[in-house]
Amino acid sequence: MVLVLAETQKGKFKKASLEAVTYGNKTAQVLGTDCAALVLGPASGLEELGKYGASKVYHVPDAGLDNFDSQVYAAVISQVAEKTGATVIVFSHSALGKSTAGRVAVRMNAGSVSGANTVPTLEGGAFKVTKGVFSGKAFAEYEIKSDIKVLSLMGNSIPVESSGGPAPVEELSVEVPAARVTVKSLERVEGTTPLPEAELVVSAGRGMKGPENWGIIEELAEVMGATTACSRPVADTGWRPHHEHVGQTGIAIRPNLYLAIGISGAIQHLAGVNNSKTIVVINKDPEAPFFKAADYGVVGDLFEVVPRLTEAMKKFKAEQG
Amino acid sequence: MKLLVCVSKTPETTARIAFTNDNTAFDSSGVQYIMNPYDEWYALVRALELKEANGGTVTIINVGPAANDTIIRKGLAIGADEAIRVDAEPQSALYVARQIAEYARGEDFDIVFLGKESIDYNGAEVGAMVAELLELPFVSHATKLEMDGNKAMIVADIDGGDARLEVDTPFVISAAKGLAEQRIPNMRGIMMAKRKPLKVVEPAAAEDLAVSVRFQLPPEKGDVKLVDPENMDELVRLLHEEAKVI
Ligand SMILES: Cc1cc2nc3c(=O)[nH]c(=O)nc-3n(C[C@H](O)[C@H](O)[C@H](O)COP(=O)(O)OP(=O)(O)OC[C@H]3O[C@@H](n4cnc5c(N)ncnc54)[C@H](O)[C@@H]3O)c2cc1C
């Protein structure tokens, strides 16, 4: 059985988790088995996960699991995996997934691949799965040799599919150890989709000249329903917050659309964004290296082009209704 | 405070990425190596700052071959007191984690630091594995760490936000941007590093349960389609009708 950890946020399943359940179901089909989802902590509406491919949902409702501690989560997930006979355990490559998957791999003596971006294959008994390496500059296929396998799924790697009906929910009682990490508070950036999950990203670089000019970027992003990002020097000089920094030493993203404005396209920047489905570059320098990595290019002054693009987007949105 | 910083070696960020042996191995010819930026800029420097404020020692550990001594010496030049190199050619995160845990067990480190991920295999796994092997708490993607006695106050990146956490030593922590500011080693540091202890230890037996079998470069992009800067309606049309992303 393939067991998928589904994370909730403010009472709703995260998009990354819906992707993971879809992925778990596809993996189960390859292995000729079923996919079950696992939800930890108080939550409701769990049967909904059936829609995305879970044939069953396990629930450990202990209130203590609201306080995320990777040590506690790993102990609980491993117990559930053993109880239910899971052979593949799937996480999202989220903050929670990253701090827990490795622990579960140790506990279950499982080989693991983190940031997987393809459905595994099974050829002649060899279990293989691909992930991005060298910060997006290449892909590597891994073979996992252990009986139990742990995977974490890179966001935006496969689209969410919802064709199933509700799944039965079963409450499990397992031992929940005391947490040693205490969560004092959580603060989320409100309003926009977090960068790793965003399908549309509007990103700007030093060509913006200064933080006071970002209004045109924010307006374009708002019209498009996109998340904003930036190049490293822009974050380093404090023009924009660190969490917007994308690239090899920032966040690696793969949205459907990456719109790069006044960014030269240095190799370290490209590393984190070049797996985006479509790349649009706006730069006044026709020789900017980013054009070589772009699908569409606009050679022009961003201070003129961006407001024009915003108007065109507004018009398009209005026509679409 | 007794602090351990795990450092890895990665290709320099502008290195040409290519593969050999029928795409089964990374082609290291002509590649310059650096200390993984998250390890060097944030994990190591925050450990040094804590030592400067509270006293103690900073040990760095690397799992790798003798060629890694260059980056280990750089860590000593930046200010670590001593270094351990586990003499092995690691193939998987679990293998590396077992070597680090093997060394750290019984050494009673207050904090084990790592970078949030390496920029070559982008695993972000070793920290969680070391923590599990040592049965210690783990906080990943830390952007702030303040100590008050044995209590740590940490701010960590959660996708699209911050978590404020508390944990008592001993624990394992992975460093993200913001935790500290990069330090450039000075001449005195480089001279002193030559005399600091770098101990080489044999690896413990450990299996590789997941190994890379084949590499692939991303498909080449076709030529860029240039759009008239006066005609942004056309760009919108292309994104809608051709690329189908809006
Ligand atoms: C170890 C290491 C790690 C790094 N990691 C990262 C990383 O993760 N992410 C990252 O982004 N960088 C990273 N860098 C930095 C990288 O090398 C580049 O310096 C950086 O990406 C450049 O940012 P930029 O494109 O915003 O600025 P610039 O290179 O200065 O480019 C600005 C661009 O704006 C254009 N422009 C200027 N004015 C206008 C205008 N009016 N209209 C239109 N276009 C205009 C210019 O033609 C130019 O192409 C790293 C560097 C190192 C050494």
PDB file of N, CA and C in Angstrom, chain B residues 14 19 23-24 55 60 62 85 88 93 107 111 114 124 142-143 149 152 165 170 180 202 205 235:
ATOM      1  N   THR B  14      28.851  28.310 -10.827  1.00  0.00           N
ATOM      2  CA  THR B  14      28.854  28.515 -12.280  1.00  0.00           C
ATOM      3  C   THR B  14      29.413  27.300 -13.019  1.00  0.00           C
ATOM      4  N   PHE B  19      27.776  15.056 -17.671  1.00  0.00           N
ATOM      5  CA  PHE B  19      27.864  13.689 -17.129  1.00  0.00           C
ATOM      6  C   PHE B  19      28.716  12.804 -18.034  1.00  0.00           C
ATOM      7  N   ASN B  23      26.169   8.840 -19.122  1.00  0.00           N
ATOM      8  CA  ASN B  23      25.279   9.607 -18.227  1.00  0.00           C
ATOM      9  C   ASN B  23      25.011   8.947 -16.883  1.00  0.00           C
ATOM     10  N   THR B  24      25.965   8.176 -16.392  1.00  0.00           N
ATOM     11  CA  THR B  24      25.742   7.557 -15.084  1.00  0.00           C
ATOM     12  C   THR B  24      26.537   8.253 -13.983  1.00  0.00           C
ATOM     13  N   GLY B  55      31.273  31.216  24.596  1.00  0.00           N
ATOM     14  CA  GLY B  55      32.395  30.313  24.809  1.00  0.00           C
ATOM     15  C   GLY B  55      32.086  28.939  24.249  1.00  0.00           C
ATOM     16  N   ILE B  60      33.930  21.087  12.810  1.00  0.00           N
ATOM     17  CA  ILE B  60      33.227  20.817  11.558  1.00  0.00           C
ATOM     18  C   ILE B  60      33.473  19.378  11.140  1.00  0.00           C
ATOM     19  N   ASN B  62      32.962  16.586   7.802  1.00  0.00           N
ATOM     20  CA  ASN B  62      32.630  16.340   6.387  1.00  0.00           C
ATOM     21  C   ASN B  62      32.807  14.849   6.127  1.00  0.00           C
ATOM     22  N   ARG B  85      37.135  14.519   9.251  1.00  0.00           N
ATOM     23  CA  ARG B  85      36.709  14.066   7.928  1.00  0.00           C
ATOM     24  C   ARG B  85      36.541  12.557   7.980  1.00  0.00           C
ATOM     25  N   ALA B  88      35.352   8.714   3.123  1.00  0.00           N
ATOM     26  CA  ALA B  88      34.470   7.862   2.325  1.00  0.00           C
ATOM     27  C   ALA B  88      33.990   8.646   1.122  1.00  0.00           C
ATOM     28  N   ALA B  93      22.166  10.177   1.064  1.00  0.00           N
ATOM     29  CA  ALA B  93      21.970  10.997   2.263  1.00  0.00           C
ATOM     30  C   ALA B  93      22.038  10.132   3.522  1.00  0.00           C
ATOM     31  N   GLU B 107      29.583  12.313  21.855  1.00  0.00           N
ATOM     32  CA  GLU B 107      30.385  13.542  21.956  1.00  0.00           C
ATOM     33  C   GLU B 107      29.612  14.647  22.681  1.00  0.00           C
ATOM     34  N   ILE B 111      24.525  21.595  20.018  1.00  0.00           N
ATOM     35  CA  ILE B 111      23.768  21.853  18.784  1.00  0.00           C
ATOM     36  C   ILE B 111      24.539  21.268  17.605  1.00  0.00           C
ATOM     37  N   LEU B 114      23.498  22.216  10.266  1.00  0.00           N
ATOM     38  CA  LEU B 114      23.713  21.884   8.850  1.00  0.00           C
ATOM     39  C   LEU B 114      23.092  23.001   8.021  1.00  0.00           C
ATOM     40  N   ALA B 124      17.996  17.998   1.226  1.00  0.00           N
ATOM     41  CA  ALA B 124      17.365  18.491   2.451  1.00  0.00           C
ATOM     42  C   ALA B 124      16.945  17.328   3.339  1.00  0.00           C
ATOM     43  N   ALA B 142      15.983  27.240   9.534  1.00  0.00           N
ATOM     44  CA  ALA B 142      15.999  28.293  10.549  1.00  0.00           C
ATOM     45  C   ALA B 142      16.555  29.581   9.959  1.00  0.00           C
ATOM     46  N   THR B 143      15.867  30.692  10.219  1.00  0.00           N
ATOM     47  CA  THR B 143      16.351  31.987   9.761  1.00  0.00           C
ATOM     48  C   THR B 143      16.792  32.861  10.940  1.00  0.00           C
ATOM     49  N   GLY B 149      20.549  30.521  27.885  1.00  0.00           N
ATOM     50  CA  GLY B 149      20.951  29.312  28.600  1.00  0.00           C
ATOM     51  C   GLY B 149      20.878  28.129  27.651  1.00  0.00           C
ATOM     52  N   ALA B 152      16.577  27.500  23.214  1.00  0.00           N
ATOM     53  CA  ALA B 152      16.750  28.175  21.933  1.00  0.00           C
ATOM     54  C   ALA B 152      15.426  28.736  21.473  1.00  0.00           C
ATOM     55  N   LEU B 165       9.575  29.025  17.286  1.00  0.00           N
ATOM     56  CA  LEU B 165       9.685  27.746  17.986  1.00  0.00           C
ATOM     57  C   LEU B 165      10.591  27.869  19.185  1.00  0.00           C
ATOM     58  N   PRO B 170      20.060  19.321  23.866  1.00  0.00           N
ATOM     59  CA  PRO B 170      20.680  19.294  22.541  1.00  0.00           C
ATOM     60  C   PRO B 170      19.650  19.167  21.426  1.00  0.00           C
ATOM     61  N   ALA B 180      22.622  34.043   9.438  1.00  0.00           N
ATOM     62  CA  ALA B 180      23.864  34.767   9.705  1.00  0.00           C
ATOM     63  C   ALA B 180      24.305  35.430   8.411  1.00  0.00           C
ATOM     64  N   GLU B 202      37.835   6.524   9.853  1.00  0.00           N
ATOM     65  CA  GLU B 202      37.304   5.529   8.916  1.00  0.00           C
ATOM     66  C   GLU B 202      35.782   5.519   8.988  1.00  0.00           C
ATOM     67  N   ALA B 205      30.238   1.006   8.862  1.00  0.00           N
ATOM     68  CA  ALA B 205      29.534   0.252   7.821  1.00  0.00           C
ATOM     69  C   ALA B 205      28.129   0.829   7.665  1.00  0.00           C
ATOM     70  N   LEU B 235       1.443  39.566 -26.438  1.00  0.00           N
ATOM     71  CA  LEU B 235       2.065  38.678 -25.438  1.00  0.00           C
ATOM     72  C   LEU B 235       0.977  37.938 -24.653  1.00  0.00           C
TER      73      LEU B 235
END
